[in-house]
Structures are given as structure tokens and as C-alpha cells.
Amino acid sequence: MTTPKITVYLDTVSPFAYMAYYLLRHDAAFKKCEVTYVPILLGGLMNLCNNAAPITITNKRDWINQNRQLWARTYNIPIKDDFPPNFPPRTLSVMRHLVGIQELDGGNQARLLQAFDAIYEGFWQQHEETWNPEVFKPILNRILGETDAAKVAELAGKEAKAVLLRNTETAFKEGAFGLPWMVCSNSQGERQSFWGVDHLCQVANFLGLPQPATPGWKAAL
């Protein structure tokens, strides 16, 4: 049988992308899946969709904050109760650097995931300005070493610009209009896309994954 596959599109600015990322990385339900993590630019996706940023819609900012707290409690995901200061920040630079890691390491996602881990944790758990080069560059130096961090910085100023745009356009062509966007293939070779951390139970059902008998999963069903 074919291994269940998930391609998940992410931008560090999205709290719901962070929560989906956290569960895909840590929840036992997805341990047998082959997951590909793809950095994109959420603002660019919004432009392609002619879509307004949800946080700019009247009443929706408050709803988003309540909803992210609800799902974080449901799945026991570490996240601060309030938004980071000056939310939402501009994440273009940090996303280009994450794409630079993707380009430097090819199909090996180990260091890309270490970088996502640290940047997501810093931003959503600690309210650190991980979108700011003064903050994220030391993180990348620690993970990559100074030599490879310099290579990634060079890529971020050149090739990664085009690759980030291509990743974003690919997500759009796959039907994405928000994050997290997950394109899934099950063991029968069937393919389906899902939007949002609140659809992870449907992702698990589609992929034929056994779901843990934990309160969070029971509440989401």
C-alpha cells in the first residue's frame, strides 16, 4: 500500500498554519504519513485570490483570536492567549530565508523543520520578533552554522525570491485561498485538499489514519 502523503503550505504569520504544523509534527495520528512542508507567502496568496486579509475584516479579528484559542486548547497546542505585538508582521524576508534552506538542502527537510520549529515557537509561544532579520538570522546561524547560513542569506536575496513566488503560485493552483492548505493523497491514490486546522480530523479520515482516543480528537469529531 502507498504511504499516505500530505503537502502542507505554510507562512509563519498564520496562527492556524502554526497549529496544523505543530500537530503534523507532534501528533501520533500523523506519524506514518509522508509530510512535505512548503513555505509560501500568505500575503501573496491573498493577492492572487483577490482576497482581503481576514484580520482586516470587521469583527473577524476578534473571532480569529477566539477561534485560535479554542483549537489550541482542544489539541493542547502551546500558544499565547493574545496576538503578538504589532500583528500581523511582514514575513517576506523570513519566508525567503526558509525557502533558501529548502533550496540548499533539496529533499532533506531536517534543517528546514528545525528552522520552522524555532521560528514558530519564538513567535507564537514567546512573542519574539522572529520575522525580524535581527532575530531570525541568529536562529539560522545556530541551526545551519555560519557558512550555510550565509549561503541561505545569499539565496534569499536571489533565487529564493522566485522560488517563494513559485511555491505561492503552486498553492494557489492547488486551490488554496488561506492557510494551512493541505493537499493529501491516500493509500488508494485518491487526492483531496483541505483548509484549516479544524479540518485535520477530515484529513485523518481521508487518509485512513487511526485517530487517538484523546479529548482533543474526540471534541473535533
PDB file of N, CA and C in Angstrom, residues 103-153:
ATOM      1  N   GLU A 103      15.980  25.246  -0.711  1.00  0.00           N
ATOM      2  CA  GLU A 103      16.790  25.147  -1.926  1.00  0.00           C
ATOM      3  C   GLU A 103      18.172  24.560  -1.636  1.00  0.00           C
ATOM      4  N   LEU A 104      18.774  24.962  -0.537  1.00  0.00           N
ATOM      5  CA  LEU A 104      20.119  24.487  -0.204  1.00  0.00           C
ATOM      6  C   LEU A 104      20.137  22.995   0.108  1.00  0.00           C
ATOM      7  N   ASP A 105      19.105  22.525   0.804  1.00  0.00           N
ATOM      8  CA  ASP A 105      19.098  21.140   1.293  1.00  0.00           C
ATOM      9  C   ASP A 105      18.310  20.183   0.399  1.00  0.00           C
ATOM     10  N   GLY A 106      17.652  20.689  -0.615  1.00  0.00           N
ATOM     11  CA  GLY A 106      16.911  19.817  -1.527  1.00  0.00           C
ATOM     12  C   GLY A 106      15.795  19.076  -0.818  1.00  0.00           C
ATOM     13  N   GLY A 107      15.744  17.760  -1.012  1.00  0.00           N
ATOM     14  CA  GLY A 107      14.660  16.958  -0.447  1.00  0.00           C
ATOM     15  C   GLY A 107      14.804  16.657   1.032  1.00  0.00           C
ATOM     16  N   ASN A 108      15.930  17.011   1.630  1.00  0.00           N
ATOM     17  CA  ASN A 108      16.136  16.767   3.058  1.00  0.00           C
ATOM     18  C   ASN A 108      15.522  17.924   3.848  1.00  0.00           C
ATOM     19  N   GLN A 109      14.442  17.645   4.570  1.00  0.00           N
ATOM     20  CA  GLN A 109      13.714  18.703   5.273  1.00  0.00           C
ATOM     21  C   GLN A 109      14.182  18.916   6.717  1.00  0.00           C
ATOM     22  N   ALA A 110      15.178  18.167   7.172  1.00  0.00           N
ATOM     23  CA  ALA A 110      15.527  18.182   8.594  1.00  0.00           C
ATOM     24  C   ALA A 110      15.815  19.594   9.100  1.00  0.00           C
ATOM     25  N   ARG A 111      16.665  20.326   8.403  1.00  0.00           N
ATOM     26  CA  ARG A 111      17.042  21.654   8.892  1.00  0.00           C
ATOM     27  C   ARG A 111      15.934  22.674   8.638  1.00  0.00           C
ATOM     28  N   LEU A 112      15.177  22.500   7.573  1.00  0.00           N
ATOM     29  CA  LEU A 112      14.015  23.364   7.347  1.00  0.00           C
ATOM     30  C   LEU A 112      13.042  23.238   8.506  1.00  0.00           C
ATOM     31  N   LEU A 113      12.814  22.011   8.973  1.00  0.00           N
ATOM     32  CA  LEU A 113      11.881  21.804  10.074  1.00  0.00           C
ATOM     33  C   LEU A 113      12.439  22.334  11.394  1.00  0.00           C
ATOM     34  N   GLN A 114      13.735  22.217  11.598  1.00  0.00           N
ATOM     35  CA  GLN A 114      14.340  22.818  12.786  1.00  0.00           C
ATOM     36  C   GLN A 114      14.127  24.332  12.781  1.00  0.00           C
ATOM     37  N   ALA A 115      14.271  24.938  11.602  1.00  0.00           N
ATOM     38  CA  ALA A 115      14.073  26.383  11.498  1.00  0.00           C
ATOM     39  C   ALA A 115      12.609  26.755  11.723  1.00  0.00           C
ATOM     40  N   PHE A 116      11.686  26.017  11.086  1.00  0.00           N
ATOM     41  CA  PHE A 116      10.258  26.251  11.335  1.00  0.00           C
ATOM     42  C   PHE A 116       9.941  26.098  12.819  1.00  0.00           C
ATOM     43  N   ASP A 117      10.464  25.042  13.443  1.00  0.00           N
ATOM     44  CA  ASP A 117      10.213  24.811  14.873  1.00  0.00           C
ATOM     45  C   ASP A 117      10.597  26.037  15.695  1.00  0.00           C
ATOM     46  N   ALA A 118      11.824  26.504  15.483  1.00  0.00           N
ATOM     47  CA  ALA A 118      12.346  27.606  16.295  1.00  0.00           C
ATOM     48  C   ALA A 118      11.610  28.912  16.023  1.00  0.00           C
ATOM     49  N   ILE A 119      11.296  29.182  14.764  1.00  0.00           N
ATOM     50  CA  ILE A 119      10.632  30.438  14.408  1.00  0.00           C
ATOM     51  C   ILE A 119       9.186  30.433  14.871  1.00  0.00           C
ATOM     52  N   TYR A 120       8.490  29.324  14.670  1.00  0.00           N
ATOM     53  CA  TYR A 120       7.122  29.221  15.166  1.00  0.00           C
ATOM     54  C   TYR A 120       7.082  29.324  16.692  1.00  0.00           C
ATOM     55  N   GLU A 121       7.962  28.610  17.370  1.00  0.00           N
ATOM     56  CA  GLU A 121       7.969  28.645  18.830  1.00  0.00           C
ATOM     57  C   GLU A 121       8.239  30.063  19.333  1.00  0.00           C
ATOM     58  N   GLY A 122       9.239  30.707  18.739  1.00  0.00           N
ATOM     59  CA  GLY A 122       9.572  32.052  19.165  1.00  0.00           C
ATOM     60  C   GLY A 122       8.432  33.025  18.968  1.00  0.00           C
ATOM     61  N   PHE A 123       7.760  32.932  17.831  1.00  0.00           N
ATOM     62  CA  PHE A 123       6.707  33.898  17.501  1.00  0.00           C
ATOM     63  C   PHE A 123       5.420  33.635  18.268  1.00  0.00           C
ATOM     64  N   TRP A 124       4.934  32.391  18.229  1.00  0.00           N
ATOM     65  CA  TRP A 124       3.606  32.116  18.774  1.00  0.00           C
ATOM     66  C   TRP A 124       3.615  31.714  20.246  1.00  0.00           C
ATOM     67  N   GLN A 125       4.727  31.215  20.733  1.00  0.00           N
ATOM     68  CA  GLN A 125       4.795  30.844  22.147  1.00  0.00           C
ATOM     69  C   GLN A 125       5.468  31.909  23.013  1.00  0.00           C
ATOM     70  N   GLN A 126       6.395  32.683  22.405  1.00  0.00           N
ATOM     71  CA  GLN A 126       7.165  33.654  23.188  1.00  0.00           C
ATOM     72  C   GLN A 126       6.949  35.106  22.745  1.00  0.00           C
ATOM     73  N   HIS A 127       6.278  35.314  21.621  1.00  0.00           N
ATOM     74  CA  HIS A 127       6.086  36.655  21.040  1.00  0.00           C
ATOM     75  C   HIS A 127       7.406  37.330  20.708  1.00  0.00           C
ATOM     76  N   GLU A 128       8.390  36.546  20.299  1.00  0.00           N
ATOM     77  CA  GLU A 128       9.635  37.099  19.785  1.00  0.00           C
ATOM     78  C   GLU A 128       9.427  37.547  18.337  1.00  0.00           C
ATOM     79  N   GLU A 129      10.167  38.536  17.899  1.00  0.00           N
ATOM     80  CA  GLU A 129      10.009  39.083  16.549  1.00  0.00           C
ATOM     81  C   GLU A 129      10.778  38.223  15.538  1.00  0.00           C
ATOM     82  N   THR A 130      10.353  36.984  15.385  1.00  0.00           N
ATOM     83  CA  THR A 130      11.105  36.051  14.532  1.00  0.00           C
ATOM     84  C   THR A 130      10.966  36.360  13.048  1.00  0.00           C
ATOM     85  N   TRP A 131      10.174  37.353  12.704  1.00  0.00           N
ATOM     86  CA  TRP A 131      10.100  37.840  11.319  1.00  0.00           C
ATOM     87  C   TRP A 131      11.202  38.859  11.042  1.00  0.00           C
ATOM     88  N   ASN A 132      11.841  39.340  12.110  1.00  0.00           N
ATOM     89  CA  ASN A 132      12.852  40.389  12.027  1.00  0.00           C
ATOM     90  C   ASN A 132      14.225  39.747  11.781  1.00  0.00           C
ATOM     91  N   PRO A 133      14.965  40.182  10.745  1.00  0.00           N
ATOM     92  CA  PRO A 133      16.285  39.590  10.476  1.00  0.00           C
ATOM     93  C   PRO A 133      17.218  39.608  11.682  1.00  0.00           C
ATOM     94  N   GLU A 134      17.101  40.617  12.530  1.00  0.00           N
ATOM     95  CA  GLU A 134      17.959  40.673  13.715  1.00  0.00           C
ATOM     96  C   GLU A 134      17.665  39.531  14.682  1.00  0.00           C
ATOM     97  N   VAL A 135      16.469  38.962  14.584  1.00  0.00           N
ATOM     98  CA  VAL A 135      16.076  37.853  15.447  1.00  0.00           C
ATOM     99  C   VAL A 135      16.239  36.508  14.743  1.00  0.00           C
ATOM    100  N   PHE A 136      15.777  36.418  13.489  1.00  0.00           N
ATOM    101  CA  PHE A 136      15.807  35.096  12.861  1.00  0.00           C
ATOM    102  C   PHE A 136      17.187  34.703  12.334  1.00  0.00           C
ATOM    103  N   LYS A 137      18.041  35.668  12.014  1.00  0.00           N
ATOM    104  CA  LYS A 137      19.360  35.290  11.497  1.00  0.00           C
ATOM    105  C   LYS A 137      20.218  34.571  12.540  1.00  0.00           C
ATOM    106  N   PRO A 138      20.236  35.006  13.812  1.00  0.00           N
ATOM    107  CA  PRO A 138      20.944  34.203  14.815  1.00  0.00           C
ATOM    108  C   PRO A 138      20.368  32.801  14.984  1.00  0.00           C
ATOM    109  N   ILE A 139      19.054  32.666  14.827  1.00  0.00           N
ATOM    110  CA  ILE A 139      18.426  31.341  14.885  1.00  0.00           C
ATOM    111  C   ILE A 139      18.973  30.461  13.762  1.00  0.00           C
ATOM    112  N   LEU A 140      19.042  31.007  12.556  1.00  0.00           N
ATOM    113  CA  LEU A 140      19.542  30.229  11.416  1.00  0.00           C
ATOM    114  C   LEU A 140      21.029  29.939  11.554  1.00  0.00           C
ATOM    115  N   ASN A 141      21.787  30.870  12.114  1.00  0.00           N
ATOM    116  CA  ASN A 141      23.212  30.607  12.366  1.00  0.00           C
ATOM    117  C   ASN A 141      23.390  29.413  13.296  1.00  0.00           C
ATOM    118  N   ARG A 142      22.536  29.334  14.309  1.00  0.00           N
ATOM    119  CA  ARG A 142      22.626  28.232  15.276  1.00  0.00           C
ATOM    120  C   ARG A 142      22.269  26.897  14.618  1.00  0.00           C
ATOM    121  N   ILE A 143      21.252  26.896  13.780  1.00  0.00           N
ATOM    122  CA  ILE A 143      20.775  25.660  13.160  1.00  0.00           C
ATOM    123  C   ILE A 143      21.673  25.223  12.005  1.00  0.00           C
ATOM    124  N   LEU A 144      22.096  26.167  11.196  1.00  0.00           N
ATOM    125  CA  LEU A 144      22.801  25.854   9.954  1.00  0.00           C
ATOM    126  C   LEU A 144      24.315  25.949  10.071  1.00  0.00           C
ATOM    127  N   GLY A 145      24.795  26.697  11.060  1.00  0.00           N
ATOM    128  CA  GLY A 145      26.199  27.061  11.086  1.00  0.00           C
ATOM    129  C   GLY A 145      26.398  28.313  10.235  1.00  0.00           C
ATOM    130  N   GLU A 146      27.431  29.068  10.526  1.00  0.00           N
ATOM    131  CA  GLU A 146      27.617  30.366   9.870  1.00  0.00           C
ATOM    132  C   GLU A 146      27.802  30.247   8.356  1.00  0.00           C
ATOM    133  N   THR A 147      28.509  29.205   7.913  1.00  0.00           N
ATOM    134  CA  THR A 147      28.781  29.068   6.478  1.00  0.00           C
ATOM    135  C   THR A 147      27.497  28.840   5.692  1.00  0.00           C
ATOM    136  N   ASP A 148      26.691  27.871   6.120  1.00  0.00           N
ATOM    137  CA  ASP A 148      25.450  27.586   5.395  1.00  0.00           C
ATOM    138  C   ASP A 148      24.416  28.689   5.616  1.00  0.00           C
ATOM    139  N   ALA A 149      24.424  29.327   6.770  1.00  0.00           N
ATOM    140  CA  ALA A 149      23.505  30.454   7.000  1.00  0.00           C
ATOM    141  C   ALA A 149      23.812  31.587   6.024  1.00  0.00           C
ATOM    142  N   ALA A 150      25.098  31.806   5.740  1.00  0.00           N
ATOM    143  CA  ALA A 150      25.476  32.827   4.760  1.00  0.00           C
ATOM    144  C   ALA A 150      25.008  32.438   3.357  1.00  0.00           C
ATOM    145  N   LYS A 151      25.105  31.151   3.025  1.00  0.00           N
ATOM    146  CA  LYS A 151      24.618  30.681   1.722  1.00  0.00           C
ATOM    147  C   LYS A 151      23.111  30.896   1.603  1.00  0.00           C
ATOM    148  N   VAL A 152      22.381  30.604   2.689  1.00  0.00           N
ATOM    149  CA  VAL A 152      20.935  30.791   2.688  1.00  0.00           C
ATOM    150  C   VAL A 152      20.583  32.272   2.529  1.00  0.00           C
ATOM    151  N   ALA A 153      21.325  33.147   3.216  1.00  0.00           N
ATOM    152  CA  ALA A 153      21.083  34.582   3.083  1.00  0.00           C
ATOM    153  C   ALA A 153      21.301  35.039   1.641  1.00  0.00           C
TER     154      ALA A 153
END
